[in-house]
JSON list of C-alpha atoms in Angstrom, two decimals:
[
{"chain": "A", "resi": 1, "resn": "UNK", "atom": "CA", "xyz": [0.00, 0.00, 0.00]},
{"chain": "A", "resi": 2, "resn": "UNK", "atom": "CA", "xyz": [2.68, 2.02, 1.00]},
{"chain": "A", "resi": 3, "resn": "UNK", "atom": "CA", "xyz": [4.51, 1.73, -2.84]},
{"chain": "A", "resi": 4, "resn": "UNK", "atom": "CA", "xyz": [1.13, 2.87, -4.44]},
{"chain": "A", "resi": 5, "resn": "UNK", "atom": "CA", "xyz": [0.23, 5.76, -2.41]},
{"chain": "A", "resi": 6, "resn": "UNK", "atom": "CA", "xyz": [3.92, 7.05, -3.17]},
{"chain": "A", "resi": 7, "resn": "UNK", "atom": "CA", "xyz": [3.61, 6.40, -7.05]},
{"chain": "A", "resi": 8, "resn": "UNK", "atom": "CA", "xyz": [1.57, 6.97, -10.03]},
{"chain": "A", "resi": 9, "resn": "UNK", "atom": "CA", "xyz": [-0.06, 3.91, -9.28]},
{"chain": "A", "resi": 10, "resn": "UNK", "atom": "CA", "xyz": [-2.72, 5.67, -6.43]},
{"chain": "A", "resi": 11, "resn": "UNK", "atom": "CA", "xyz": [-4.56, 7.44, -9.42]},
{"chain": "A", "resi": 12, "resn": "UNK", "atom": "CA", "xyz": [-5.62, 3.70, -11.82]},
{"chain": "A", "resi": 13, "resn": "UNK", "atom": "CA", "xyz": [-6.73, 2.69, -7.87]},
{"chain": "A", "resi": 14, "resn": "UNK", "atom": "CA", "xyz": [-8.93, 5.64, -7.57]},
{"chain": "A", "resi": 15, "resn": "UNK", "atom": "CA", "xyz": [-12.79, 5.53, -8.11]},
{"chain": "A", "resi": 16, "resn": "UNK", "atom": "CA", "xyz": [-15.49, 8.24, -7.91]},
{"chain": "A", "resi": 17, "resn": "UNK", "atom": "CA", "xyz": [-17.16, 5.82, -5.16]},
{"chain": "A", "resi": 18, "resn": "UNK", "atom": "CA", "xyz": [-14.14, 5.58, -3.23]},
{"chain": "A", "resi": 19, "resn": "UNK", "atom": "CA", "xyz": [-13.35, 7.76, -0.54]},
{"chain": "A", "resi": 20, "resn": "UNK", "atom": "CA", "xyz": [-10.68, 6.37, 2.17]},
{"chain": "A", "resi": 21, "resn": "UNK", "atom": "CA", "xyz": [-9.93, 7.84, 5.23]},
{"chain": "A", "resi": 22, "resn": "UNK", "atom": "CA", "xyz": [-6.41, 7.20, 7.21]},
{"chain": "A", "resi": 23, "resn": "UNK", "atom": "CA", "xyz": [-5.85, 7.90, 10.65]},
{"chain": "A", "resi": 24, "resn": "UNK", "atom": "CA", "xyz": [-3.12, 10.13, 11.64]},
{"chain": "A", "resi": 25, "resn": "UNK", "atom": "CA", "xyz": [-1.21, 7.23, 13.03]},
{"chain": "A", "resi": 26, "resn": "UNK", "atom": "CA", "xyz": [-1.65, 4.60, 10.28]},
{"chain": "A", "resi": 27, "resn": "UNK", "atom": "CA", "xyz": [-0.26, 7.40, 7.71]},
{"chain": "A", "resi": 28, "resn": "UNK", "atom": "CA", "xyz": [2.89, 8.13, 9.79]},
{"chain": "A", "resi": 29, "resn": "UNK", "atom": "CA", "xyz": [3.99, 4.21, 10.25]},
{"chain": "A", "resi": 30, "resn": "UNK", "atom": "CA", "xyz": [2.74, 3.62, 6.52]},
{"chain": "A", "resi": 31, "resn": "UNK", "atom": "CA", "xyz": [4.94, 7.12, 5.29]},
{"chain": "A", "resi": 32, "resn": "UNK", "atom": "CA", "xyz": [7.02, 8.16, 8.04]},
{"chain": "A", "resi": 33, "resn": "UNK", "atom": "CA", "xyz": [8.75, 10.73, 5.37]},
{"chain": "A", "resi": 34, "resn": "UNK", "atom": "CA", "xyz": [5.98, 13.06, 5.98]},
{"chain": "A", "resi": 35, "resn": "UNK", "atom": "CA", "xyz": [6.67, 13.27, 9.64]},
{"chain": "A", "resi": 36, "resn": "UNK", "atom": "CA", "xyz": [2.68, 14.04, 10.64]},
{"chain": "A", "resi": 37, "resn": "UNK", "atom": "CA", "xyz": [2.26, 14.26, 14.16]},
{"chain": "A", "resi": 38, "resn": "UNK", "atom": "CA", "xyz": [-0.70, 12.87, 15.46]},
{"chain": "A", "resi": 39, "resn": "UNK", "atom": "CA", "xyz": [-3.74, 14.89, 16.57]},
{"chain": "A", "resi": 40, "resn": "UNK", "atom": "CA", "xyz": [-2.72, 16.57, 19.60]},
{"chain": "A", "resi": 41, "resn": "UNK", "atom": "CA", "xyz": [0.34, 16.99, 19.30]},
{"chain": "A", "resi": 42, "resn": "UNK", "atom": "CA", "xyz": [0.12, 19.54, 16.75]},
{"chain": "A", "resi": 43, "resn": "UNK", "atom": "CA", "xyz": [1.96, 22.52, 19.50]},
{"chain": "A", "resi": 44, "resn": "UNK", "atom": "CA", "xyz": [4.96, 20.05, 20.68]},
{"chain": "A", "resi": 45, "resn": "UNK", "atom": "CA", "xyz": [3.01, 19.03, 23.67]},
{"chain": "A", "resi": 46, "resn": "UNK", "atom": "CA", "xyz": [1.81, 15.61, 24.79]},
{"chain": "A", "resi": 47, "resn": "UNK", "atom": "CA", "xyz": [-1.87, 15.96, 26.38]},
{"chain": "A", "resi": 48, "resn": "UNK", "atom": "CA", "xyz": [-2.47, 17.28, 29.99]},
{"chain": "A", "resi": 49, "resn": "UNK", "atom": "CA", "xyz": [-2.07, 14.82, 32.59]},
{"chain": "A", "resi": 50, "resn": "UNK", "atom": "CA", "xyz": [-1.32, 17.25, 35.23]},
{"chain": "A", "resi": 51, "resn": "UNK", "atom": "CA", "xyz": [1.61, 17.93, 37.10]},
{"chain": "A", "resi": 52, "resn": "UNK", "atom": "CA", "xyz": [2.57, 15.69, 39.98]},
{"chain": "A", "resi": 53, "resn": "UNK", "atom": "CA", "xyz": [3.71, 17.61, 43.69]},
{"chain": "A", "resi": 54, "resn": "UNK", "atom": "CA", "xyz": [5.51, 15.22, 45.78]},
{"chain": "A", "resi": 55, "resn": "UNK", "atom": "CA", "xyz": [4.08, 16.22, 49.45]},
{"chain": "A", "resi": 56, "resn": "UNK", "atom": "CA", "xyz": [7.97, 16.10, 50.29]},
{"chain": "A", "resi": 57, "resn": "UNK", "atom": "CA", "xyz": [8.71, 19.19, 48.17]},
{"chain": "A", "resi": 58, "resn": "UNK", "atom": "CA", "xyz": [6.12, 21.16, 49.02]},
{"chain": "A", "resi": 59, "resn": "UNK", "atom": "CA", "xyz": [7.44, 23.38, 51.79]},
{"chain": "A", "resi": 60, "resn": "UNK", "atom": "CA", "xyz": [5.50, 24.36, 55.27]},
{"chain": "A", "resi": 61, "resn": "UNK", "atom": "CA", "xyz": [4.21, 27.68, 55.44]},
{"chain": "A", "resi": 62, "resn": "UNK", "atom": "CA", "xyz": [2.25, 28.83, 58.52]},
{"chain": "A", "resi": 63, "resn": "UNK", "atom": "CA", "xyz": [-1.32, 29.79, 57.03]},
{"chain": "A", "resi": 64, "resn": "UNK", "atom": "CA", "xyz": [-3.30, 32.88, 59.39]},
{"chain": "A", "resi": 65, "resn": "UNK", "atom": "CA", "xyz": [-7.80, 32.10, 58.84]},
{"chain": "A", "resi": 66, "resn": "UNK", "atom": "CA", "xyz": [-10.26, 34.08, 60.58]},
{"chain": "A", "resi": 67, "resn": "UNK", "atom": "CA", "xyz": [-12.15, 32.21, 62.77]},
{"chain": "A", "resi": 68, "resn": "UNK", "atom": "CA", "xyz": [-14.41, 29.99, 60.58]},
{"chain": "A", "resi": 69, "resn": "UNK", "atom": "CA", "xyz": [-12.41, 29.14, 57.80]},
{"chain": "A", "resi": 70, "resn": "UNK", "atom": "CA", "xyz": [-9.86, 27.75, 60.62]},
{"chain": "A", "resi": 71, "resn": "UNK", "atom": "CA", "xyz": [-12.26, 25.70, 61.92]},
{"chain": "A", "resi": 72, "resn": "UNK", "atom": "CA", "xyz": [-13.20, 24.14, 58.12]},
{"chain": "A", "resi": 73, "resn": "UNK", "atom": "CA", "xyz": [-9.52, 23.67, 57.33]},
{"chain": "A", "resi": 74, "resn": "UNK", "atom": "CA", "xyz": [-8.59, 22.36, 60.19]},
{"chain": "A", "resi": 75, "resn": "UNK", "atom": "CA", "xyz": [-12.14, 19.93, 60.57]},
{"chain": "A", "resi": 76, "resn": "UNK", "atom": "CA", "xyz": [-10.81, 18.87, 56.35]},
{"chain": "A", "resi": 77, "resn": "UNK", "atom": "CA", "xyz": [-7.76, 18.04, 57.25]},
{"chain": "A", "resi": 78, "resn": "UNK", "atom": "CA", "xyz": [-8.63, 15.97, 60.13]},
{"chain": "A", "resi": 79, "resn": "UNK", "atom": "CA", "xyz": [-10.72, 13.88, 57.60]},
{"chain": "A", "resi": 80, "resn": "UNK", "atom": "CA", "xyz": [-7.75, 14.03, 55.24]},
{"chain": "A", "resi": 81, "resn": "UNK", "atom": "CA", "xyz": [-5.52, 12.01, 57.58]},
{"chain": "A", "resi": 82, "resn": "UNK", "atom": "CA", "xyz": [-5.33, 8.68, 56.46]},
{"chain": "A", "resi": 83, "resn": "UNK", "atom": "CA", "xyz": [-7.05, 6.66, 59.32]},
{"chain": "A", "resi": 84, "resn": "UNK", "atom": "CA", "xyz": [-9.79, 8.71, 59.55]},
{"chain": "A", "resi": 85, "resn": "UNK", "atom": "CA", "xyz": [-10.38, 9.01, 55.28]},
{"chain": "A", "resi": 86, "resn": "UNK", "atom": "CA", "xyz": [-10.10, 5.13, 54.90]},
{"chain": "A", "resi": 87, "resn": "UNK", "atom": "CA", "xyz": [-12.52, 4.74, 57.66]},
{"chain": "A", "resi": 88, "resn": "UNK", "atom": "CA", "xyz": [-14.74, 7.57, 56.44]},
{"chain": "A", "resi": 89, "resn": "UNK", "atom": "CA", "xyz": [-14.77, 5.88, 52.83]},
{"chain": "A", "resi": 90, "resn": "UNK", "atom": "CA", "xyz": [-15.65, 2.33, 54.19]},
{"chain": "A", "resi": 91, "resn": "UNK", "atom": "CA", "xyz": [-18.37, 3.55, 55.60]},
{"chain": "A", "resi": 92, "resn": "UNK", "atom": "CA", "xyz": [-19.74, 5.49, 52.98]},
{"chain": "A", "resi": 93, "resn": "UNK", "atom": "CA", "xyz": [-19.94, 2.41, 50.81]},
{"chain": "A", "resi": 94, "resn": "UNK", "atom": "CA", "xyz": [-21.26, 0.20, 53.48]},
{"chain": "A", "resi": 95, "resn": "UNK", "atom": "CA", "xyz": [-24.09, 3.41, 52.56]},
{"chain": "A", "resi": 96, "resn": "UNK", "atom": "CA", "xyz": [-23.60, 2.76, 48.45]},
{"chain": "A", "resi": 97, "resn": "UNK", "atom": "CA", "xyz": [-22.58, 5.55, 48.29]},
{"chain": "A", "resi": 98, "resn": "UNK", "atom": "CA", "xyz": [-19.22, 6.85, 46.09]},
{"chain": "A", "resi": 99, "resn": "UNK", "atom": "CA", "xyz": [-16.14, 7.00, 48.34]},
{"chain": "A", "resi": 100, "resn": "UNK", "atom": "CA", "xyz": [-14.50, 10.47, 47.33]},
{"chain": "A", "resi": 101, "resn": "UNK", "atom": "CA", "xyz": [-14.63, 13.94, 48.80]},
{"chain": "A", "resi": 102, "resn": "UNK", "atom": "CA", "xyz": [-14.85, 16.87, 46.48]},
{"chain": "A", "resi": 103, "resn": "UNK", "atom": "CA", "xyz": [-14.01, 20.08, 48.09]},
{"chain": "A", "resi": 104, "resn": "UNK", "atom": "CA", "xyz": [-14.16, 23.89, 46.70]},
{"chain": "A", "resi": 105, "resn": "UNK", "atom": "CA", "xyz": [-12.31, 26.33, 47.95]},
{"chain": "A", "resi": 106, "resn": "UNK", "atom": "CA", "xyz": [-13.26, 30.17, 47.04]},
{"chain": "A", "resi": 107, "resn": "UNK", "atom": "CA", "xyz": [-12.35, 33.55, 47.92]},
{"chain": "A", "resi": 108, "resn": "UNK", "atom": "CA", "xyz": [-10.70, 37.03, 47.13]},
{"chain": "A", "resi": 109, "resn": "UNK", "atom": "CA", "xyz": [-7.48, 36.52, 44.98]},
{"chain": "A", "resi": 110, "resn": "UNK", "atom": "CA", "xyz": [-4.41, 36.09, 47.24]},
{"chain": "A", "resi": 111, "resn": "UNK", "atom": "CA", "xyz": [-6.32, 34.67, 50.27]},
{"chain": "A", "resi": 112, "resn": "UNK", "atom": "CA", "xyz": [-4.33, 31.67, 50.41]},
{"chain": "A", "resi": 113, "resn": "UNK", "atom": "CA", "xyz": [-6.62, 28.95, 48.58]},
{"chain": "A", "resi": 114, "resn": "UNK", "atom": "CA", "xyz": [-3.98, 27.12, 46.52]},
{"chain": "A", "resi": 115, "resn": "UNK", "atom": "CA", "xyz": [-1.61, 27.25, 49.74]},
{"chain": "A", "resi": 116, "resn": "UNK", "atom": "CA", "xyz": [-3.89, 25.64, 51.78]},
{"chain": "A", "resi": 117, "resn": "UNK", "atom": "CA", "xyz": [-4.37, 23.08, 49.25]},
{"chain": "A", "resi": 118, "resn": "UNK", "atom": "CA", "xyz": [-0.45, 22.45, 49.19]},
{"chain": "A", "resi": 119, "resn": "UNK", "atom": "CA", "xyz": [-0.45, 22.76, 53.27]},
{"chain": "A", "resi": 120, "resn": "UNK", "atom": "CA", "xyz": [-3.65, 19.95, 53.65]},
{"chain": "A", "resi": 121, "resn": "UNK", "atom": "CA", "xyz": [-1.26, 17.92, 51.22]},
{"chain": "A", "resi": 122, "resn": "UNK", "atom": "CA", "xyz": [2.10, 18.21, 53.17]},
{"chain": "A", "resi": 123, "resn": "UNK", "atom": "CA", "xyz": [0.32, 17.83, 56.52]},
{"chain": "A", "resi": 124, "resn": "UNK", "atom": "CA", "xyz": [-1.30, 14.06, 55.68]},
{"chain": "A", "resi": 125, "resn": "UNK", "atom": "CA", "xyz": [0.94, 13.44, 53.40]},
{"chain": "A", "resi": 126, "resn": "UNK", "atom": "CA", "xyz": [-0.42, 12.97, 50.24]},
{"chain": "A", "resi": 127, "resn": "UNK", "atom": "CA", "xyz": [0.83, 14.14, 46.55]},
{"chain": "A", "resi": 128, "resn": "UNK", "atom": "CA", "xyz": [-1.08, 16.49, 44.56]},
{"chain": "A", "resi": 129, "resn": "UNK", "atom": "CA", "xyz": [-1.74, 16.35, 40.57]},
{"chain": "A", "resi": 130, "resn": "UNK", "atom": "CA", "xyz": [-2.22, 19.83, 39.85]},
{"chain": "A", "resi": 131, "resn": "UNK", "atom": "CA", "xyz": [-4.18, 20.64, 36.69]},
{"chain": "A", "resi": 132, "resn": "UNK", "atom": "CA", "xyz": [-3.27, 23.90, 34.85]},
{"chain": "A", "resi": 133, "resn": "UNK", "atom": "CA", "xyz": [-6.94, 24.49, 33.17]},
{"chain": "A", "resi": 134, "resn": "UNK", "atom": "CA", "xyz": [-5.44, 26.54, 29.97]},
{"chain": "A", "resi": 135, "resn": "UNK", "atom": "CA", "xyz": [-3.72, 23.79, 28.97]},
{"chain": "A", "resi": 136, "resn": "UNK", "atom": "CA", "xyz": [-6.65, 21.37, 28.68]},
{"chain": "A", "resi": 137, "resn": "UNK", "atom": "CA", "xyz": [-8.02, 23.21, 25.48]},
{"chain": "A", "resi": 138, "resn": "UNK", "atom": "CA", "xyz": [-6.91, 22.36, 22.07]},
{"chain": "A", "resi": 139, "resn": "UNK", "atom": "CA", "xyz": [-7.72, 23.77, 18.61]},
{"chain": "A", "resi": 140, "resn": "UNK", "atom": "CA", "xyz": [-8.61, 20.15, 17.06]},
{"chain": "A", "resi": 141, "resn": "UNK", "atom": "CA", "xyz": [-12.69, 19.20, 17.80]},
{"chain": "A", "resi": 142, "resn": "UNK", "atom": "CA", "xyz": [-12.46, 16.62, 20.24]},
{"chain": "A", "resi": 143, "resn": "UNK", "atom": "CA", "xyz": [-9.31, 17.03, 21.52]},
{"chain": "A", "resi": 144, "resn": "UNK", "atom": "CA", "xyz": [-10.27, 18.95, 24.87]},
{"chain": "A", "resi": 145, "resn": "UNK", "atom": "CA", "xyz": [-12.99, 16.96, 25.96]},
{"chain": "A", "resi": 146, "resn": "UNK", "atom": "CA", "xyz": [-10.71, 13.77, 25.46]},
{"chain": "A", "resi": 147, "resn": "UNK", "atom": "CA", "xyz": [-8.05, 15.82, 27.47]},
{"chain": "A", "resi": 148, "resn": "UNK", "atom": "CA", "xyz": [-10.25, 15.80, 30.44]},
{"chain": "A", "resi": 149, "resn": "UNK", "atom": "CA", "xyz": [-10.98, 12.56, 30.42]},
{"chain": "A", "resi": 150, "resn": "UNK", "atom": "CA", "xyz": [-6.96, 11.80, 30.33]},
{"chain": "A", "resi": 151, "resn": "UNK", "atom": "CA", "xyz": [-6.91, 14.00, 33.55]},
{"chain": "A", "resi": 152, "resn": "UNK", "atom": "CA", "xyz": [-9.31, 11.82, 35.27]},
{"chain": "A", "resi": 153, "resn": "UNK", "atom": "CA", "xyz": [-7.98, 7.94, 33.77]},
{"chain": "A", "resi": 154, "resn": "UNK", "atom": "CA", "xyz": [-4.46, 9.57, 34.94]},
{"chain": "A", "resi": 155, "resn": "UNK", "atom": "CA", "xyz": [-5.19, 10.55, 38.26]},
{"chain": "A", "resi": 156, "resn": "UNK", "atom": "CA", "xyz": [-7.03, 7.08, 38.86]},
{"chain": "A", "resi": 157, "resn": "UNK", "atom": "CA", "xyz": [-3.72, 5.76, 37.42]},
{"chain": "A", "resi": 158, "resn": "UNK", "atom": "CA", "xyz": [-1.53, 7.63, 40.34]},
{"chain": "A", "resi": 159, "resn": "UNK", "atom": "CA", "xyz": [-3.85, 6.69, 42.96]},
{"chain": "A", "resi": 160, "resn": "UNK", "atom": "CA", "xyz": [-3.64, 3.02, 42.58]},
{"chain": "A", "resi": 161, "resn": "UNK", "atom": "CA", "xyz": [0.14, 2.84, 42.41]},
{"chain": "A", "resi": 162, "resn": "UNK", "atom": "CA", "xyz": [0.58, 5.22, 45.57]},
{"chain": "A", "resi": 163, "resn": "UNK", "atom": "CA", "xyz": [0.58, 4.65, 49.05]},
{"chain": "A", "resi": 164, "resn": "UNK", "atom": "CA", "xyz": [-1.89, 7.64, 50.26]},
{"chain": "A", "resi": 165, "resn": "UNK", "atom": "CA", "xyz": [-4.73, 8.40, 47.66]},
{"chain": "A", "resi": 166, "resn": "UNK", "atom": "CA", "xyz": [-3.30, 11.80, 46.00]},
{"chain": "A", "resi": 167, "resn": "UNK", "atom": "CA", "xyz": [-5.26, 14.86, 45.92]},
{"chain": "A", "resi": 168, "resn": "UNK", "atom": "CA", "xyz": [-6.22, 16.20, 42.45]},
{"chain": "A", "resi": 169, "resn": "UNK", "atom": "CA", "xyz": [-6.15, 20.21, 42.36]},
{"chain": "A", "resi": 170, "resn": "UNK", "atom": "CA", "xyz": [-7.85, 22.15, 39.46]},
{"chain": "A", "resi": 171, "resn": "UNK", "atom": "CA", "xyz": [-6.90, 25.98, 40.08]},
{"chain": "A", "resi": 172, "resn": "UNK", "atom": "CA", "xyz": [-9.46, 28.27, 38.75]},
{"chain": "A", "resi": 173, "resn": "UNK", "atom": "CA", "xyz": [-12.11, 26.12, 38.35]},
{"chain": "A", "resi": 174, "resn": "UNK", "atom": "CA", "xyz": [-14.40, 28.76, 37.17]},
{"chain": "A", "resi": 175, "resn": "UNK", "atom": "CA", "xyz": [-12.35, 28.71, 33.86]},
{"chain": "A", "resi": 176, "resn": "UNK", "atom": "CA", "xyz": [-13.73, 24.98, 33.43]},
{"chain": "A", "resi": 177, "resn": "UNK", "atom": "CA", "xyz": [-16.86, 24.47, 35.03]},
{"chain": "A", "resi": 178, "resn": "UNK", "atom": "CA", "xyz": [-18.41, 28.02, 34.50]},
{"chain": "A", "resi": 179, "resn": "UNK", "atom": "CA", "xyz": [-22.27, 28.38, 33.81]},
{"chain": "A", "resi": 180, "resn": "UNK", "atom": "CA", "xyz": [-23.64, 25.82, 31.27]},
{"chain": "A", "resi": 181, "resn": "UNK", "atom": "CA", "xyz": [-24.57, 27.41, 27.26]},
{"chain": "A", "resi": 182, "resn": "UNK", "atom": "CA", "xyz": [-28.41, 26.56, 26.93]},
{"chain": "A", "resi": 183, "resn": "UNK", "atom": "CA", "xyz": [-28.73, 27.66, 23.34]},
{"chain": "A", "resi": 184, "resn": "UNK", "atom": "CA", "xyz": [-25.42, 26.39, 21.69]},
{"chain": "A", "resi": 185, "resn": "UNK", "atom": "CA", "xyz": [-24.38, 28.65, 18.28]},
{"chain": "A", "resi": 186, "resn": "UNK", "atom": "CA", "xyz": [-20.98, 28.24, 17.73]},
{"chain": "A", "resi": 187, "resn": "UNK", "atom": "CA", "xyz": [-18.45, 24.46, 17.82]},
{"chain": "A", "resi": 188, "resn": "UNK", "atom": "CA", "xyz": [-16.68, 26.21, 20.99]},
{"chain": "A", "resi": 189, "resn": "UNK", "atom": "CA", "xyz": [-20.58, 26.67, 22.70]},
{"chain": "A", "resi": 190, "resn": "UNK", "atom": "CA", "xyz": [-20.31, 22.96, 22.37]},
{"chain": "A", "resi": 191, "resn": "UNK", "atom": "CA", "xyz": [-17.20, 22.34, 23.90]},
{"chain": "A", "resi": 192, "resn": "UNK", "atom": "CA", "xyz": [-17.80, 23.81, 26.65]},
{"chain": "A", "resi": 193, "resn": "UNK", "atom": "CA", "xyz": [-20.66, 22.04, 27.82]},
{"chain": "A", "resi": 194, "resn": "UNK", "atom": "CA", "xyz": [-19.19, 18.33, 26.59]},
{"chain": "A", "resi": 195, "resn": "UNK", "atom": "CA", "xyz": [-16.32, 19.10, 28.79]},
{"chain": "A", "resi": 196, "resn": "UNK", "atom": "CA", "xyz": [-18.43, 20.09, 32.08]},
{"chain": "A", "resi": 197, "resn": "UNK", "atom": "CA", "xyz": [-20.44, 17.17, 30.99]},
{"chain": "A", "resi": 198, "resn": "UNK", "atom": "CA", "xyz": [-17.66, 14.75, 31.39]},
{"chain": "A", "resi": 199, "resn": "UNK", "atom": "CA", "xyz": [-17.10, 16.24, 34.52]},
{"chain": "A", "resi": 200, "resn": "UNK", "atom": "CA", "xyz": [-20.45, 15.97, 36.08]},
{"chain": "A", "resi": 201, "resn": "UNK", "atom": "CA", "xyz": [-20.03, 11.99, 34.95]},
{"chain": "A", "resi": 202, "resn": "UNK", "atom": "CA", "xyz": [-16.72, 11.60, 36.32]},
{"chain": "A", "resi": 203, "resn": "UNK", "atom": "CA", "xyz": [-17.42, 13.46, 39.88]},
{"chain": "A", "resi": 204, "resn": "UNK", "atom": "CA", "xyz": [-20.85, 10.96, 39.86]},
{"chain": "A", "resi": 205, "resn": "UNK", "atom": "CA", "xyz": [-18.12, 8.05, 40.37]},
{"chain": "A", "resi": 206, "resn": "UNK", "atom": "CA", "xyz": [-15.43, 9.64, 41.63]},
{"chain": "A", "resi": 207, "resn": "UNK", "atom": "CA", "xyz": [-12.91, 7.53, 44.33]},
{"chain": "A", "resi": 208, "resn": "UNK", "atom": "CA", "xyz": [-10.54, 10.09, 45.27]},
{"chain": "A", "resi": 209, "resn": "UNK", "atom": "CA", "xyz": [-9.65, 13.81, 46.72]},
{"chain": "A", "resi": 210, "resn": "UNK", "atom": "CA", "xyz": [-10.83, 16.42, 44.38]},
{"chain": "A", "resi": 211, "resn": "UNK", "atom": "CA", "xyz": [-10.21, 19.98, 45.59]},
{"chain": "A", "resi": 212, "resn": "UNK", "atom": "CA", "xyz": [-11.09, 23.05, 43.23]},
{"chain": "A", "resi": 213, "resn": "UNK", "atom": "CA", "xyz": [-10.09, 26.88, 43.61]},
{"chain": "A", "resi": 214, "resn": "UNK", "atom": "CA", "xyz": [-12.10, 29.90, 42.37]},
{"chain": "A", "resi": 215, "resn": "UNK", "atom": "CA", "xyz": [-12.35, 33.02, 43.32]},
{"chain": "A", "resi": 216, "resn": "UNK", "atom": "CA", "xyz": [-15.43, 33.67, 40.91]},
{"chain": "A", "resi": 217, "resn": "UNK", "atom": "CA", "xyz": [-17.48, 30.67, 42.49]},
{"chain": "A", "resi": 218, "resn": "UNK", "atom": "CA", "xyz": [-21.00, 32.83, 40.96]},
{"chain": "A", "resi": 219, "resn": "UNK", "atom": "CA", "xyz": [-19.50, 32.19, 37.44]},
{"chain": "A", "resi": 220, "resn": "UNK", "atom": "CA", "xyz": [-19.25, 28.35, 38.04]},
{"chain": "A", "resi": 221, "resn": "UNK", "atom": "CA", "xyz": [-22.40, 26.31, 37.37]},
{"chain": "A", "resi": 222, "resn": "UNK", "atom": "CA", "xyz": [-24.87, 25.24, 39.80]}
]
């Protein structure tokens, strides 16, 4: 096949009725001379799967709350510490119910909402994939909403091969989940709302430690 799509012998194959359509993938092992890269890889980068934060390099900062936000930090991470979140989980499915805790944190810019992610990591000890939400859209149809899903299949990934379930961080949630388009005009409309959809389908069975930042929390959807 390869020796007749590089010769004059392609056009006596060709019919009116034909049309053939070649993946990405099959055309670059069939001609690798053309060097195509396959979808989503078009900028030089391999799809999101977040970036991992060993809880041994994140570095202790003391972390000043008024009064109520103490008390909800410091109830979290007392749930967050690994006796109490494996007992907390068993029970919940003695309840069938879905084991994971999905937390959002929202405030003022600068008030210390990614930090006290970090500091909740460091203090149970548990890693943190951190999600950089520009980097989850691509210009090819498809590609974002199969980015997300990597994000989720690669966090389930790091969770079974670590000791302490990690915690996956999206900063700026807002950016991601914002308020769903009811009349969709244009491909990006569409986007949008697949993406939040695979979301609201992953958080449905999600077994993990999801914690989201926003400091626009009445731009995210209800």
């Amino acid at each position: 096949l390869r020796k007749k799509m590089m010769g004059r012998q392609l056009i006596t194959m060709m019919r009116p009725e034909w049309i053939f359509t070649l993946t990405t993938k099959t055309i670059s092992e069939l001609i690798p001379e053309l060097n195509i890269k396959e979808m989503g890889e078009s900028s030089g980068k391999k799809r999101n799967t977040g970036d991992i934060v060993k809880c041994c390099d994140i570095k202790t900062k003391a972390m000043s709350y008024n009064a109520k936000e103490q008390e909800q930090v410091e109830e979290l991470r007392g749930l967050l510490e690994n006796e109490n979140y494996s007992d907390i989980k068993e029970r919940m499915k003695e309840k069938s119910m879905v084991g994971g805790f999905s937390c959002l944190f929202y405030g003022a810019p600068g008030t210390g909402k990614t930090e006290t992610a970090l500091q909740l990591a460091k203090q149970t000890g548990r890693d943190i994939m951190r999600v950089d939400i520009s980097s989850i859209r691509d210009s090819f149809i498809g590609e974002s909403e199969k980015n997300v899903k990597a994000i989720f299949d690669n966090y389930r990934a790091l969770a079974k091969k670590s000791k302490l379930t990690p915690i996956l961080l999206f900063n700026e949630a807002d950016a991601l989940i914002g308020k769903r388009i009811n009349h969709e005009k244009h491909s990006t409309d569409k986007m949008e709302n697949a993406m939040q959809n695979i979301i609201l389908q992953e958080m449905e069975v999600f077994e993990g430690i999801l914690i989201a930042t926003t400091n626009l929390e009445h731009h995210m959807d209800d």
